[in-house]
PDB file of C-alpha atoms in Angstrom:
ATOM      1  CA  MET A   1       4.381  12.145   7.805  1.00 33.00           C
ATOM      2  CA  ARG A   2       8.088  11.495   7.464  1.00 33.00           C
ATOM      3  CA  ARG A   3      10.113  13.098   4.704  1.00 32.00           C
ATOM      4  CA  ILE A   4      10.670  10.976   1.663  1.00 31.00           C
ATOM      5  CA  ASP A   5      14.363  10.570   1.013  1.00 33.00           C
ATOM      6  CA  ARG A   6      14.294   7.722  -1.449  1.00 35.00           C
ATOM      7  CA  LEU A   7      12.509   7.771  -4.744  1.00 34.00           C
ATOM      8  CA  ILE A   8      10.970   5.302  -7.158  1.00 33.00           C
ATOM      9  CA  GLY A   9      13.221   2.399  -7.936  1.00 37.00           C
ATOM     10  CA  SER A  10      15.243   2.627  -4.784  1.00 38.00           C
ATOM     11  CA  SER A  11      15.267   0.021  -2.178  1.00 38.00           C
ATOM     12  CA  PRO A  12      14.136   0.085   1.507  1.00 40.00           C
ATOM     13  CA  THR A  13      17.216  -1.915   2.172  1.00 40.00           C
ATOM     14  CA  THR A  14      20.580  -2.328   0.468  1.00 35.00           C
ATOM     15  CA  SER A  15      19.522  -5.697  -1.033  1.00 39.00           C
ATOM     16  CA  SER A  16      19.980  -5.994  -4.751  1.00 37.00           C
ATOM     17  CA  ALA A  17      17.050  -8.381  -4.855  1.00 41.00           C
ATOM     18  CA  VAL A  18      14.501  -5.528  -4.402  1.00 47.00           C
ATOM     19  CA  ILE A  19      12.946  -4.618  -7.752  1.00 45.00           C
ATOM     20  CA  ASP A  20      12.361  -1.262  -9.315  1.00 57.00           C
ATOM     21  CA  VAL A  21       8.625  -0.718  -8.917  1.00 62.00           C
ATOM     22  CA  THR A  22       8.564   2.014 -11.546  1.00 56.00           C
ATOM     23  CA  ASP A  23       6.780  -0.394 -13.945  1.00 58.00           C
ATOM     24  CA  ALA A  24       4.121  -1.355 -11.403  1.00 57.00           C
ATOM     25  CA  ALA A  25       3.671   2.318 -10.437  1.00 58.00           C
ATOM     26  CA  ALA A  26       3.484   3.587 -14.060  1.00 63.00           C
ATOM     27  CA  ASN A  27       1.317   0.873 -15.576  1.00 76.00           C
ATOM     28  CA  LEU A  28      -1.588   1.080 -13.208  1.00 85.00           C
ATOM     29  CA  PRO A  29      -4.359  -1.510 -13.403  1.00 89.00           C
ATOM     30  CA  PRO A  30      -7.882   0.038 -13.593  1.00 93.00           C
ATOM     31  CA  GLY A  31      -8.584  -0.375  -9.889  1.00 94.00           C
ATOM     32  CA  ALA A  32      -5.445   1.483  -8.947  1.00 94.00           C
ATOM     33  CA  GLN A  33      -6.290   4.180 -11.510  1.00 95.00           C
ATOM     34  CA  LEU A  34      -9.733   4.608  -9.998  1.00 96.00           C
ATOM     35  CA  LEU A  35      -8.145   5.014  -6.563  1.00 97.00           C
ATOM     36  CA  GLY A  36      -5.754   7.589  -7.857  1.00 96.00           C
ATOM     37  CA  ARG A  37      -2.763   5.529  -6.674  1.00 96.00           C
ATOM     38  CA  GLU A  38       0.642   7.260  -6.830  1.00 96.00           C
ATOM     39  CA  TRP A  39       3.872   5.544  -5.748  1.00 94.00           C
ATOM     40  CA  LEU A  40       5.913   8.060  -3.631  1.00 95.00           C
ATOM     41  CA  GLY A  41       8.905   5.798  -2.692  1.00 94.00           C
ATOM     42  CA  PHE A  42      10.271   5.036   0.719  1.00 93.00           C
ATOM     43  CA  ASP A  43      10.703   7.140   3.803  1.00 92.00           C
ATOM     44  CA  GLU A  44      13.900   7.162   5.938  1.00 92.00           C
ATOM     45  CA  GLY A  45      12.436   4.327   8.066  1.00 91.00           C
ATOM     46  CA  GLY A  46      12.018   2.042   5.101  1.00 91.00           C
ATOM     47  CA  GLN A  47       8.229   2.368   4.830  1.00 96.00           C
ATOM     48  CA  ALA A  48       6.692   2.390   1.405  1.00 96.00           C
ATOM     49  CA  LEU A  49       4.612   5.518   0.820  1.00 97.00           C
ATOM     50  CA  ILE A  50       1.698   5.455  -1.616  1.00 97.00           C
ATOM     51  CA  ARG A  51      -0.801   8.208  -2.076  1.00 98.00           C
ATOM     52  CA  PHE A  52      -4.440   7.794  -3.106  1.00 98.00           C
ATOM     53  CA  HIS A  53      -7.061  10.349  -4.078  1.00 98.00           C
ATOM     54  CA  ALA A  54     -10.378   9.672  -2.376  1.00 98.00           C
ATOM     55  CA  GLN A  55     -13.045  11.121  -4.705  1.00 98.00           C
ATOM     56  CA  PRO A  56     -16.487  12.379  -3.882  1.00 98.00           C
ATOM     57  CA  ALA A  57     -17.895   9.325  -5.685  1.00 98.00           C
ATOM     58  CA  PHE A  58     -16.382   7.157  -2.913  1.00 98.00           C
ATOM     59  CA  THR A  59     -18.544   8.688  -0.108  1.00 98.00           C
ATOM     60  CA  ASN A  60     -21.258   6.969   1.785  1.00 98.00           C
ATOM     61  CA  ARG A  61     -24.509   8.460   3.131  1.00 97.00           C
ATOM     62  CA  HIS A  62     -22.546  10.215   5.897  1.00 97.00           C
ATOM     63  CA  GLY A  63     -20.339  12.033   3.415  1.00 97.00           C
ATOM     64  CA  THR A  64     -17.221  10.097   4.380  1.00 98.00           C
ATOM     65  CA  ILE A  65     -15.231   7.542   2.342  1.00 98.00           C
ATOM     66  CA  GLN A  66     -16.944   4.147   2.239  1.00 98.00           C
ATOM     67  CA  GLY A  67     -14.918   1.427   3.974  1.00 98.00           C
ATOM     68  CA  GLY A  68     -14.728  -0.712   0.855  1.00 98.00           C
ATOM     69  CA  PHE A  69     -12.688   1.963  -0.876  1.00 98.00           C
ATOM     70  CA  LEU A  70     -10.345   2.252   2.137  1.00 98.00           C
ATOM     71  CA  ALA A  71      -9.925  -1.565   2.074  1.00 98.00           C
ATOM     72  CA  ALA A  72      -9.109  -1.400  -1.593  1.00 98.00           C
ATOM     73  CA  MET A  73      -6.480   1.298  -0.858  1.00 98.00           C
ATOM     74  CA  LEU A  74      -4.933  -0.868   1.838  1.00 98.00           C
ATOM     75  CA  ASP A  75      -4.953  -3.946  -0.387  1.00 98.00           C
ATOM     76  CA  SER A  76      -3.270  -1.954  -3.166  1.00 97.00           C
ATOM     77  CA  ALA A  77      -0.644  -0.469  -0.810  1.00 98.00           C
ATOM     78  CA  THR A  78       0.304  -3.777   0.744  1.00 98.00           C
ATOM     79  CA  GLY A  79       0.629  -5.359  -2.712  1.00 96.00           C
ATOM     80  CA  ILE A  80       2.897  -2.759  -4.174  1.00 95.00           C
ATOM     81  CA  CYS A  81       4.957  -2.676  -0.957  1.00 96.00           C
ATOM     82  CA  ALA A  82       5.462  -6.473  -1.323  1.00 97.00           C
ATOM     83  CA  LEU A  83       6.426  -6.155  -4.953  1.00 94.00           C
ATOM     84  CA  ALA A  84       9.121  -3.730  -3.961  1.00 93.00           C
ATOM     85  CA  ALA A  85      10.671  -6.454  -1.805  1.00 94.00           C
ATOM     86  CA  LEU A  86      10.636  -9.187  -4.445  1.00 95.00           C
ATOM     87  CA  SER A  87      12.825 -10.071  -7.478  1.00 94.00           C
ATOM     88  CA  PRO A  88      11.356  -9.240 -10.849  1.00 92.00           C
ATOM     89  CA  ASP A  89      10.306 -12.865 -11.571  1.00 94.00           C
ATOM     90  CA  LEU A  90       7.959 -12.973  -8.541  1.00 96.00           C
ATOM     91  CA  THR A  91       4.558 -11.417  -7.724  1.00 96.00           C
ATOM     92  CA  VAL A  92       2.014 -11.695  -4.937  1.00 97.00           C
ATOM     93  CA  VAL A  93      -1.679 -12.258  -4.485  1.00 98.00           C
ATOM     94  CA  THR A  94      -3.695 -11.403  -1.311  1.00 98.00           C
ATOM     95  CA  ARG A  95      -4.725 -14.337   0.729  1.00 98.00           C
ATOM     96  CA  SER A  96      -6.366 -12.251   3.462  1.00 98.00           C
ATOM     97  CA  LEU A  97      -6.694  -8.630   4.448  1.00 98.00           C
ATOM     98  CA  ASP A  98      -7.590  -7.931   8.084  1.00 98.00           C
ATOM     99  CA  THR A  99      -8.806  -4.363   8.117  1.00 98.00           C
ATOM    100  CA  ARG A 100      -9.700  -1.945  10.899  1.00 98.00           C
ATOM    101  CA  PHE A 101     -11.572   1.310  10.308  1.00 98.00           C
ATOM    102  CA  LEU A 102     -10.464   3.796  12.959  1.00 98.00           C
ATOM    103  CA  LYS A 103     -11.734   7.201  12.000  1.00 98.00           C
ATOM    104  CA  PRO A 104     -13.949   8.696   9.242  1.00 98.00           C
ATOM    105  CA  ALA A 105     -11.987   9.544   6.118  1.00 98.00           C
ATOM    106  CA  ALA A 106     -12.711  12.644   4.111  1.00 98.00           C
ATOM    107  CA  VAL A 107     -12.549  13.280   0.333  1.00 98.00           C
ATOM    108  CA  GLY A 108      -8.980  14.226  -0.700  1.00 98.00           C
ATOM    109  CA  PRO A 109      -5.501  12.780  -0.451  1.00 98.00           C
ATOM    110  CA  ILE A 110      -4.939   9.690   1.700  1.00 98.00           C
ATOM    111  CA  THR A 111      -1.377   8.311   2.164  1.00 98.00           C
ATOM    112  CA  ALA A 112      -0.568   4.749   2.893  1.00 98.00           C
ATOM    113  CA  ARG A 113       2.462   3.746   4.862  1.00 98.00           C
ATOM    114  CA  ALA A 114       3.335   0.091   4.398  1.00 98.00           C
ATOM    115  CA  ARG A 115       6.064  -2.298   5.521  1.00 98.00           C
ATOM    116  CA  VAL A 116       6.911  -6.007   5.190  1.00 97.00           C
ATOM    117  CA  ILE A 117       6.882  -7.584   8.663  1.00 97.00           C
ATOM    118  CA  GLU A 118       7.381 -11.253   7.825  1.00 97.00           C
ATOM    119  CA  ARG A 119       8.552 -13.283   4.858  1.00 97.00           C
ATOM    120  CA  THR A 120       9.132 -16.875   3.925  1.00 97.00           C
ATOM    121  CA  ASP A 121       9.787 -18.490   0.523  1.00 95.00           C
ATOM    122  CA  ARG A 122       5.977 -18.795  -0.070  1.00 97.00           C
ATOM    123  CA  ASP A 123       4.330 -16.128   2.027  1.00 98.00           C
ATOM    124  CA  MET A 124       4.641 -12.559   3.124  1.00 98.00           C
ATOM    125  CA  VAL A 125       2.859 -10.372   5.751  1.00 98.00           C
ATOM    126  CA  VAL A 126       2.651  -6.652   5.133  1.00 98.00           C
ATOM    127  CA  GLN A 127       1.066  -4.040   7.440  1.00 98.00           C
ATOM    128  CA  ALA A 128      -0.223  -0.729   6.233  1.00 98.00           C
ATOM    129  CA  GLU A 129      -2.043   2.304   7.549  1.00 98.00           C
ATOM    130  CA  LEU A 130      -3.912   5.026   5.843  1.00 98.00           C
ATOM    131  CA  VAL A 131      -3.276   8.604   6.955  1.00 98.00           C
ATOM    132  CA  ASP A 132      -5.514  11.505   5.957  1.00 97.00           C
ATOM    133  CA  ALA A 133      -4.477  15.117   5.083  1.00 96.00           C
ATOM    134  CA  ASP A 134      -4.540  16.033   8.792  1.00 97.00           C
ATOM    135  CA  SER A 135      -2.068  13.231   9.676  1.00 97.00           C
ATOM    136  CA  ILE A 136      -4.802  11.110  11.325  1.00 98.00           C
ATOM    137  CA  ILE A 137      -4.714   7.356  10.891  1.00 98.00           C
ATOM    138  CA  VAL A 138      -8.142   6.418   9.494  1.00 98.00           C
ATOM    139  CA  ALA A 139      -7.648   2.723   8.851  1.00 98.00           C
ATOM    140  CA  ASP A 140      -5.011   0.001   9.015  1.00 98.00           C
ATOM    141  CA  ALA A 141      -4.597  -3.565   7.802  1.00 98.00           C
ATOM    142  CA  THR A 142      -2.494  -6.643   7.882  1.00 98.00           C
ATOM    143  CA  ALA A 143      -2.244  -8.470   4.587  1.00 98.00           C
ATOM    144  CA  ARG A 144      -1.205 -12.077   4.170  1.00 98.00           C
ATOM    145  CA  LEU A 145       0.176 -12.538   0.680  1.00 98.00           C
ATOM    146  CA  ARG A 146       1.113 -15.638  -1.348  1.00 98.00           C
ATOM    147  CA  ILE A 147       4.355 -15.299  -3.385  1.00 98.00           C
ATOM    148  CA  LEU A 148       4.101 -16.652  -6.885  1.00 98.00           C
ATOM    149  CA  SER A 149       6.269 -16.955  -9.953  1.00 97.00           C
ATOM    150  CA  LYS A 150       5.190 -14.542 -12.719  1.00 93.00           C
ATOM    151  CA  LYS A 151       3.690 -16.240 -15.735  1.00 86.00           C
TER     152      LYS A 151
END
C-alpha cells in the first residue's frame, strides 16, 4: 500500500470545493460502525484510503468473509470517497454497485482504495478495491452514484 501523506480534511486535488470529510468519518452510521470503518485520508496518488475491520461474525461456512460484507465495505468506501469530492451542500446515493470477488478475504483489517473516475452535475462513478493485510486485492467494484442536494 502507498504511504498516506495527506490526512483527514485534506483534498485529493487543490480544489477548494472538496469538503472536509471529518464529520462523515467521525459520525459513523450504524452500518459503518459494524464494518469498523476508519477514514485514513488520501495517498500521494489521490486515492481515498478507508480501513475496515472484518470480524469473525462476518465469516461464511468456509471461514472467509462473506461476500455481502465485502460489498458493503465497497459501497461504504465509494460513498465516502465521493463525499470527499463534493461541496458540503451535496451528498450521494448509490444507483448501482458492480462488484467482483477476486480472492477469499480473511478476518482482520481490509483497506479500500477508492477514486472518482467520472463526474457530471448529476452523477458520479467511483472505483474501489479491497486489499487484505497481505496486500492482496480480494474484491473490487464500480459504483454509479446520484448526486443530490442535502436536505
